[in-house]
Short mmCIF file of C-alpha atoms in Angstrom, two decimals:
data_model
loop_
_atom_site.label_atom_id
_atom_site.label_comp_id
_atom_site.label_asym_id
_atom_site.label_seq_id
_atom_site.Cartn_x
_atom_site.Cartn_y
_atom_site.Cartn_z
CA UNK X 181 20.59 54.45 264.40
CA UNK X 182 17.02 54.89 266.11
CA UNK X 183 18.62 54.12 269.41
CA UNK X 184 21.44 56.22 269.00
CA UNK X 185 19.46 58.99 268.28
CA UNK X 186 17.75 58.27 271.29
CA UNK X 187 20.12 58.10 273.26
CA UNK X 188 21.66 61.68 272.31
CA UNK X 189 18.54 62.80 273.37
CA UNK X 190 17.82 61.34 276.51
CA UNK X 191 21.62 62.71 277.46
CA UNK X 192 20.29 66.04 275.89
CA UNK X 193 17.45 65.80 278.01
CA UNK X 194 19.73 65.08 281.25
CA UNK X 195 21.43 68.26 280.79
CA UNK X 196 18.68 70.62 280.00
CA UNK X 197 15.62 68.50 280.87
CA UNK X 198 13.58 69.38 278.38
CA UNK X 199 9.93 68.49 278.57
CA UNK X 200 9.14 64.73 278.36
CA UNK X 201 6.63 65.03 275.94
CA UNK X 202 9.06 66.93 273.73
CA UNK X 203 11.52 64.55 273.17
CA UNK X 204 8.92 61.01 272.71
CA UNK X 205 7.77 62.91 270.01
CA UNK X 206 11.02 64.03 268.44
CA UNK X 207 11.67 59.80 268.40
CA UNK X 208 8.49 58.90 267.07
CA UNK X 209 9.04 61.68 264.26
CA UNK X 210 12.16 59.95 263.48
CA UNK X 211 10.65 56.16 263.53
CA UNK X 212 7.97 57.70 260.75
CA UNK X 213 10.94 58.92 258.67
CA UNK X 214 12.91 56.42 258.73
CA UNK X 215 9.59 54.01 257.93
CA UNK X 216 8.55 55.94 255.14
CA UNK X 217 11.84 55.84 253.74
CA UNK X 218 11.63 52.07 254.08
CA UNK X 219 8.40 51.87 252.80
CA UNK X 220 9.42 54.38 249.71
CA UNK X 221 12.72 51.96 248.49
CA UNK X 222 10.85 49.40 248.74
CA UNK X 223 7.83 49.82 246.55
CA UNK X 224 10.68 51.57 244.55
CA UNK X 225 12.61 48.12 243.97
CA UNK X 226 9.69 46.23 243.71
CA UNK X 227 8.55 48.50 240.68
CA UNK X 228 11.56 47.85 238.75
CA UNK X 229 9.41 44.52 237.96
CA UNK X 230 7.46 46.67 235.26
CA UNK X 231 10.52 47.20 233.57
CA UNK X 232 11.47 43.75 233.43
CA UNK X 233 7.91 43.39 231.53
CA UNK X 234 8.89 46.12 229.11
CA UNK X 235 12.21 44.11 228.53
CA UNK X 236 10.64 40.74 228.26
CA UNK X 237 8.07 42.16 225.69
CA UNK X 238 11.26 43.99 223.48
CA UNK X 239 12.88 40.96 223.96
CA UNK X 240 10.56 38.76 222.30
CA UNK X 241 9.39 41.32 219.84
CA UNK X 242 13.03 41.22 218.55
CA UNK X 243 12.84 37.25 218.48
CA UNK X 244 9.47 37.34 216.48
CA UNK X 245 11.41 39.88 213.89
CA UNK X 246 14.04 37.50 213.41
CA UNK X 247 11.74 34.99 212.73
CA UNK X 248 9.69 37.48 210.17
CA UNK X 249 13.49 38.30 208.75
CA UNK X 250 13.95 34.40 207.94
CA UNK X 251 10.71 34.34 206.05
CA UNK X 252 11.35 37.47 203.64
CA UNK X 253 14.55 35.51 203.17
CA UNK X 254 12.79 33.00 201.80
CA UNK X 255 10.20 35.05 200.17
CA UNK X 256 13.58 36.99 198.56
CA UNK X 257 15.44 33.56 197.23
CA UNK X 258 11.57 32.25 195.67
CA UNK X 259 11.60 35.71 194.07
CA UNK X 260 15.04 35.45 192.59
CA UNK X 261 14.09 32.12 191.64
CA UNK X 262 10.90 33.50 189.51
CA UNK X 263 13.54 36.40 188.37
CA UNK X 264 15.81 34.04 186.49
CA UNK X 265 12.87 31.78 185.20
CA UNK X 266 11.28 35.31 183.51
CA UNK X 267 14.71 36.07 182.08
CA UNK X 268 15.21 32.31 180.64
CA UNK X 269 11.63 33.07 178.85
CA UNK X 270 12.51 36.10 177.91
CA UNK X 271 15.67 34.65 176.11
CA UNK X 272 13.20 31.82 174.76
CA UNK X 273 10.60 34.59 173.23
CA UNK X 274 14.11 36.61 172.07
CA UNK X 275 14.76 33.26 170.32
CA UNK X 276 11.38 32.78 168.79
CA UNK X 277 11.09 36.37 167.48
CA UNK X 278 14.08 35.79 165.66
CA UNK X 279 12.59 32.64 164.18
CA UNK X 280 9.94 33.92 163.07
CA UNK X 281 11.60 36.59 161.61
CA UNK X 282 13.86 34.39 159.78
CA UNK X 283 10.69 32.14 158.60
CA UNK X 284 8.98 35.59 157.46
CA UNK X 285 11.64 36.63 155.36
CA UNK X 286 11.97 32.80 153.93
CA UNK X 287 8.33 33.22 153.35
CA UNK X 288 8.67 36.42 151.21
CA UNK X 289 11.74 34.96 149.69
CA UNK X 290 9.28 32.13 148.54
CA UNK X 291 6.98 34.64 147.54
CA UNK X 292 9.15 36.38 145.35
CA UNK X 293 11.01 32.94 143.67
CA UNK X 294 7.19 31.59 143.26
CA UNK X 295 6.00 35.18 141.35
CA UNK X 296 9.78 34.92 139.28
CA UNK X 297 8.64 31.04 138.11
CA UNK X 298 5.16 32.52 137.36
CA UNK X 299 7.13 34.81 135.08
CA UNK X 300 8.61 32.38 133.69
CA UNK X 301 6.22 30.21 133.22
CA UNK X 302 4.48 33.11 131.16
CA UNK X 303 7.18 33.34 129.16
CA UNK X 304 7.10 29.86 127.99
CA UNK X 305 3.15 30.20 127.48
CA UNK X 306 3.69 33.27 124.98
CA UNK X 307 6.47 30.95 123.06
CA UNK X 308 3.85 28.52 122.81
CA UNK X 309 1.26 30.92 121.41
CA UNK X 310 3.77 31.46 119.29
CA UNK X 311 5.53 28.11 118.37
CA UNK X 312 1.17 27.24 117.93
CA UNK X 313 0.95 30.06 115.23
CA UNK X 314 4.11 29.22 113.62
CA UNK X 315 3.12 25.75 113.24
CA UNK X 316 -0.37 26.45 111.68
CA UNK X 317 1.71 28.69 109.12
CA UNK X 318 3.54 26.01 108.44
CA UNK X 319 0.84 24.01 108.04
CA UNK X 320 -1.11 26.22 105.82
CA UNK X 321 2.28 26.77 103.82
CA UNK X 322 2.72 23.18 102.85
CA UNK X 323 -0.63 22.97 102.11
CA UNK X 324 -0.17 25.38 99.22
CA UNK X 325 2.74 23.60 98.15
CA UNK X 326 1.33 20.39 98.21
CA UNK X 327 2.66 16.41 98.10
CA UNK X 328 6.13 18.29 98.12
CA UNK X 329 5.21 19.89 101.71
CA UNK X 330 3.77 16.90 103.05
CA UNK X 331 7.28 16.13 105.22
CA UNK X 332 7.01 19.84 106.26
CA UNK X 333 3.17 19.24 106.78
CA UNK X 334 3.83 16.20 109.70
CA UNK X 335 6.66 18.43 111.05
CA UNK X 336 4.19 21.04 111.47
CA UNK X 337 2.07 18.78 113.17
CA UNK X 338 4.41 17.84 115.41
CA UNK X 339 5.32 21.10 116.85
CA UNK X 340 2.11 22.22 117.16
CA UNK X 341 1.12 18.99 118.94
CA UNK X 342 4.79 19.84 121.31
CA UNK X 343 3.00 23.48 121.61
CA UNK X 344 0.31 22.60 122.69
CA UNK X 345 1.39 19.75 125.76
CA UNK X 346 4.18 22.68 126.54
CA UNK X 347 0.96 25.17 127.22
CA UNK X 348 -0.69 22.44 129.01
CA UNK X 349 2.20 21.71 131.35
CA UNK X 350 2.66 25.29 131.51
CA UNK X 351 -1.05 25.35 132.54
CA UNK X 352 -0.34 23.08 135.54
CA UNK X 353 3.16 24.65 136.77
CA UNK X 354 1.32 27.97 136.90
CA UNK X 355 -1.70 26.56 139.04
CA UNK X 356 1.37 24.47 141.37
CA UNK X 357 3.15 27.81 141.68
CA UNK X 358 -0.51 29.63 142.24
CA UNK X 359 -1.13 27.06 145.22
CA UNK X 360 2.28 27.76 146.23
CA UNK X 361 2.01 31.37 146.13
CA UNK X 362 -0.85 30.65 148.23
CA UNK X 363 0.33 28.69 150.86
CA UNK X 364 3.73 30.79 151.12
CA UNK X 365 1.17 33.78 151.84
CA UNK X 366 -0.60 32.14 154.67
CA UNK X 367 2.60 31.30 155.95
CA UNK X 368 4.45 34.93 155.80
CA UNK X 369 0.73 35.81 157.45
CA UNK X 370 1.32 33.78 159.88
CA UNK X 371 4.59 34.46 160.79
CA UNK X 372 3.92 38.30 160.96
CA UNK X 373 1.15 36.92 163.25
CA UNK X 374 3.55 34.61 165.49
CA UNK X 375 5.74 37.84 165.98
CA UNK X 376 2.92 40.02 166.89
CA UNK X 377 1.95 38.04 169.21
CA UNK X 378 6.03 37.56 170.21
CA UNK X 379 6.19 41.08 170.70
CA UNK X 380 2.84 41.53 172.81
CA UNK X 381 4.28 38.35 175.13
CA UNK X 382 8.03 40.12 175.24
CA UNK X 383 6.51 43.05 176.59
CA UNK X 384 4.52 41.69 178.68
CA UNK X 385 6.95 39.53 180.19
CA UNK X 386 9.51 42.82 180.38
CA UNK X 387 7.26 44.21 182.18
CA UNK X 388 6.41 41.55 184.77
CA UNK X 389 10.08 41.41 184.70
CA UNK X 390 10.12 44.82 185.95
CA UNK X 391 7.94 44.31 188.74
CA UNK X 392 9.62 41.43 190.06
CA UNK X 393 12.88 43.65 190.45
CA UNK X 394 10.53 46.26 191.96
CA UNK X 395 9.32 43.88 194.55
CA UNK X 396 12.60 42.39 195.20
CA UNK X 397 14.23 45.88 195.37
CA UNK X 398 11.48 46.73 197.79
CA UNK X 399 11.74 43.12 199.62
CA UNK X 400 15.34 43.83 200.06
CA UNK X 401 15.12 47.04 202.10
CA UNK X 402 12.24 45.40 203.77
CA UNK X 403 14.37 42.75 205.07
CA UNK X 404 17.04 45.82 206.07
CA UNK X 405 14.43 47.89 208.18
CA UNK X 406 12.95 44.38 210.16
CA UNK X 407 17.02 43.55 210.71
CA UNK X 408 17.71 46.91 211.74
CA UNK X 409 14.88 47.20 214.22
CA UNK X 410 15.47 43.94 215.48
CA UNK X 411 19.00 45.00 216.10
CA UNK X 412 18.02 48.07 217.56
CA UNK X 413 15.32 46.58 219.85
CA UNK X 414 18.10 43.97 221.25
CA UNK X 415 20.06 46.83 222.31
CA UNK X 416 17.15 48.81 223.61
CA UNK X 417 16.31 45.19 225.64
CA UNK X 418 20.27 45.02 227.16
CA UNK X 419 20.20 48.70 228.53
CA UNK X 420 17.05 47.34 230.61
CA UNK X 421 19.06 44.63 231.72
CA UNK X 422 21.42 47.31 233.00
CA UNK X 423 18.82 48.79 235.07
CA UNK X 424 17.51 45.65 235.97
CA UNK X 425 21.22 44.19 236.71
CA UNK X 426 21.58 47.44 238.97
CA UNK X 427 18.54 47.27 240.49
CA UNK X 428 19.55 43.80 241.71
CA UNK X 429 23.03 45.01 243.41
CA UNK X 430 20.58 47.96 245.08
CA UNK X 431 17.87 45.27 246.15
CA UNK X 432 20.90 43.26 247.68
CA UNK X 433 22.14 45.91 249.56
CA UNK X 434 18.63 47.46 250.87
CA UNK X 435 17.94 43.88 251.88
CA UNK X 436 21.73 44.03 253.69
CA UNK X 437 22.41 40.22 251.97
CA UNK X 438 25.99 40.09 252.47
CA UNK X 439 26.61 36.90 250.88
CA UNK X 440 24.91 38.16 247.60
CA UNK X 441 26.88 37.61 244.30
CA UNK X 442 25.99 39.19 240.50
CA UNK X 443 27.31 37.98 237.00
CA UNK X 444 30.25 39.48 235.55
CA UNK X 445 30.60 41.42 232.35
CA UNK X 446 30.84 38.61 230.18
CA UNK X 447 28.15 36.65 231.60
CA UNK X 448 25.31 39.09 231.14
CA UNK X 449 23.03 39.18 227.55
CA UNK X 450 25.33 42.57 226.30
CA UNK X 451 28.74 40.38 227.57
CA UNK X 452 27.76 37.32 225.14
CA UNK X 453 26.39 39.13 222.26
CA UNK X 454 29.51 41.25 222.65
CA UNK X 455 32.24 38.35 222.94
CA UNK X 456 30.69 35.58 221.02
CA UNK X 457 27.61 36.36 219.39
CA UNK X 458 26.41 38.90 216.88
CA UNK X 459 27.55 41.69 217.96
CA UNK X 460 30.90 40.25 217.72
CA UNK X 461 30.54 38.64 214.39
CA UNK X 462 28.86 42.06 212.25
CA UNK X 463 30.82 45.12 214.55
CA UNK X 464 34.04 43.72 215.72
CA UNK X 465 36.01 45.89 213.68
CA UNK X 466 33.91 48.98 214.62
CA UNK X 467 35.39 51.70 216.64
CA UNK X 468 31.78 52.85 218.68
CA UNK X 469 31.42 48.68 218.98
CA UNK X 470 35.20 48.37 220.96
CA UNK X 471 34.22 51.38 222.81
CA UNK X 472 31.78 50.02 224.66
CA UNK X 473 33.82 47.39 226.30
CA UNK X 474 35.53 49.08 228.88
CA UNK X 475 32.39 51.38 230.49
CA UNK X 476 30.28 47.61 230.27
CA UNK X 477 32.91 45.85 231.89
CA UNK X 478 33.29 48.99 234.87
CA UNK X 479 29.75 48.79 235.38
CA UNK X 480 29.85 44.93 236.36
CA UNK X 481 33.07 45.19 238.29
CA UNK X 482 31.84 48.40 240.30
CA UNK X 483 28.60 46.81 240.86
CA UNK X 484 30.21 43.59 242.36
CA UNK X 485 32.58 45.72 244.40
CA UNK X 486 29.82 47.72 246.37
CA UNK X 487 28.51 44.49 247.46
CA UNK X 488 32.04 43.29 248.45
CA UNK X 489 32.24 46.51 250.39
CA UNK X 490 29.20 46.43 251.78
CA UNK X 491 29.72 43.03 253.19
CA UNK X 492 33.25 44.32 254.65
CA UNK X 493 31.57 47.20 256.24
CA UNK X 494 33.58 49.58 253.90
CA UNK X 495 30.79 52.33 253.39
CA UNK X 496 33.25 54.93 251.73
CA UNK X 497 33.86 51.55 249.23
CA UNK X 498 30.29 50.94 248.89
CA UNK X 499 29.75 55.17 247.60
CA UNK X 500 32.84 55.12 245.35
CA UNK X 501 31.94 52.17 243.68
CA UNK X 502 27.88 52.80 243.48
CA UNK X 503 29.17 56.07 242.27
CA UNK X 504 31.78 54.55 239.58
CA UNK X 505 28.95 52.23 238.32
CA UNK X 506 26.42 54.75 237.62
CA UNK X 507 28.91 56.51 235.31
CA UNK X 508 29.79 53.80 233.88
CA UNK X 509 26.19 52.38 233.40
CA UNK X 510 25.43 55.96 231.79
CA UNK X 511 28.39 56.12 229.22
CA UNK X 512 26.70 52.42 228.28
CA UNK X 513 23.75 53.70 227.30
CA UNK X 514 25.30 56.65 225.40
CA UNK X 515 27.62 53.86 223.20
CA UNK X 516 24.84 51.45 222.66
CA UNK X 517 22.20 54.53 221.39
CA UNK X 518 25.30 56.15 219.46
CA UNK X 519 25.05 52.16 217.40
CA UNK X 520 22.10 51.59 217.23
CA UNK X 521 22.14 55.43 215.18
CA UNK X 522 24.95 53.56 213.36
CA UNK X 523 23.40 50.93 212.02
CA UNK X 524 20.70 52.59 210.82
CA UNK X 525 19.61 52.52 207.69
CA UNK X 526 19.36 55.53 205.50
CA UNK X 527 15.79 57.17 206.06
CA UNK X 528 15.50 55.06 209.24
CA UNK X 529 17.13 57.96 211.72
#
């Protein structure tokens, strides 16, 4: 082009002979041009390099949250775990408090049988009194009527003698039934104790219960926001490969490589996360997800055509195609940011 241009004006300069000086500086101004232009796309390609470290580092930062993802997994199942051991001792202390309400009433049921015998026994203590007094009357009646009494006299004896062993078994009942009543005291005590304490452990165990389903809840949405930013910073990494894919075909070209070659749509990181991976498995079905086939697929083929082109000489090629990728490579973007809002979770966007 230089000598061209040089050219035209040396034959300029035949026909109106302009001054010498004129025109070696009009082709020196031209040399610095076209040199700074070099020197401008260069440093230009070579800077895409910093983007390539700002993809690397999103890259790996969306590794390192899968791998923080698999351990609130875990964290999540151990928690469930500890959920439905609280709720089997929760059942168990359910079970217990009804035991030892059942053994409290059984206890006061006691109670109540033990005061009844003590009633009873009482009872036969007053008949004794009684059957005592009648027998001494007895007694002092055939007495009076003398040796015709005296049958009535040993029969008197007799049931005062039966009076008196029935007050002194009545005696013994009555302290049995006393230690009894005792006992059966300590034990209602100690049952209305046992469910005290029941109910102090069921609520505190209902209420650990209820933190454990707060930190689960809260574990849960954890483990939503780390997927969802992992997600999102995957995307964010494959529109950098877009630039850097691009950057490649322009590098190719600047450095006029004819026999240069680029991956095709289905080669690239976005092609197999598309196809095979993820992306394919969660979004398949998802309109935004199928729309983003056809502009990722143009912007591969375009990009693989202007080097065709440009290795056929075909520069009007090389500008439709450029052209066709960087609409395409736009409308990628758009798709993969109109996603990533998708899959958001609520109070993310």
């Amino acid at each position: 082009m230089n000598m061209d241009y040089a050219f035209g004006l040396f034959k300029s300069r035949k026909k109106t002979e302009p001054e010498p000086d004129v025109v070696l500086k009009e082709i020196t101004d031209t040399q610095h041009d076209t040199l700074y232009e070099r020197i401008i796309c260069q440093n230009l390609l070579s800077g895409i390099g910093s983007i390539e470290i700002i993809r690397n580092s999103l890259l790996n930062s969306s590794e390192q949250l899968k791998k923080e993802q698999e351990i609130i997994e875990r964290l999540n199942e151990k928690n469930l775990y500890a959920r439905n051991c609280i709720h089997a001792l929760l059942d168990i202390i359910c079970q217990l408090s009804g035991r030892a309400e059942d053994e409290n009433e059984v206890s006061q049921a006691l109670q109540l049988a033990v005061g009844e015998i003590n009633d009873c026994v009482s009872d036969i203590d007053r008949l004794a009194n009684q059957t005592n007094l009648l027998a001494i009357n007895s007694a002092i009646e055939a007495a009076r009527v003398g040796t015709q009494g005296r049958g009535f006299s040993v029969l008197s004896r007799e049931v005062k003698t039966l009076a008196e062993e029935v007050k002194h078994q009545s005696g013994k009942i009555e302290k049995i039934t006393g230690n009894i009543h005792h006992l059966a005291s300590q034990v209602c005590d100690n049952a209305r104790a046992v469910m005290d304490t029941v109910t102090t452990v069921k609520k505190d165990v209902e209420l650990a219960c209820e933190a454990l389903e707060e930190v689960i809840s809260r574990s849960a949405r954890m483990q939503e926001i780390i997927r969802f930013i992992s997600r999102q910073q995957f995307l964010n990494t494959v529109k950098l490969d877009h630039i850097i894919w691009k950057q490649q075909v322009y590098s190719f070209l600047f450095n006029k490589e004819k026999e240069a070659s680029v991956n095709t749509h289905q080669e690239c990181r976005l092609g197999k996360w598309y196809y095979s991976g993820e992306g394919h498995t969660l979004f398949a079905g998802n309109e935004i997800f199928r729309q983003l086939e056809q502009p990722h697929a143009s912007v591969h083929n375009n990009g693989r055509a202007a080097l065709n082109a440009f290795a056929k000489g075909d520069i009007d090629g090389l500008s439709a195609s450029l052209a066709r990728m960087e609409q395409a490579s736009s409308q990628v973007i758009v798709i993969i940011d109109r996603l990533i809002e998708y899959i958001a979770p609520e109070n993310i966007t």
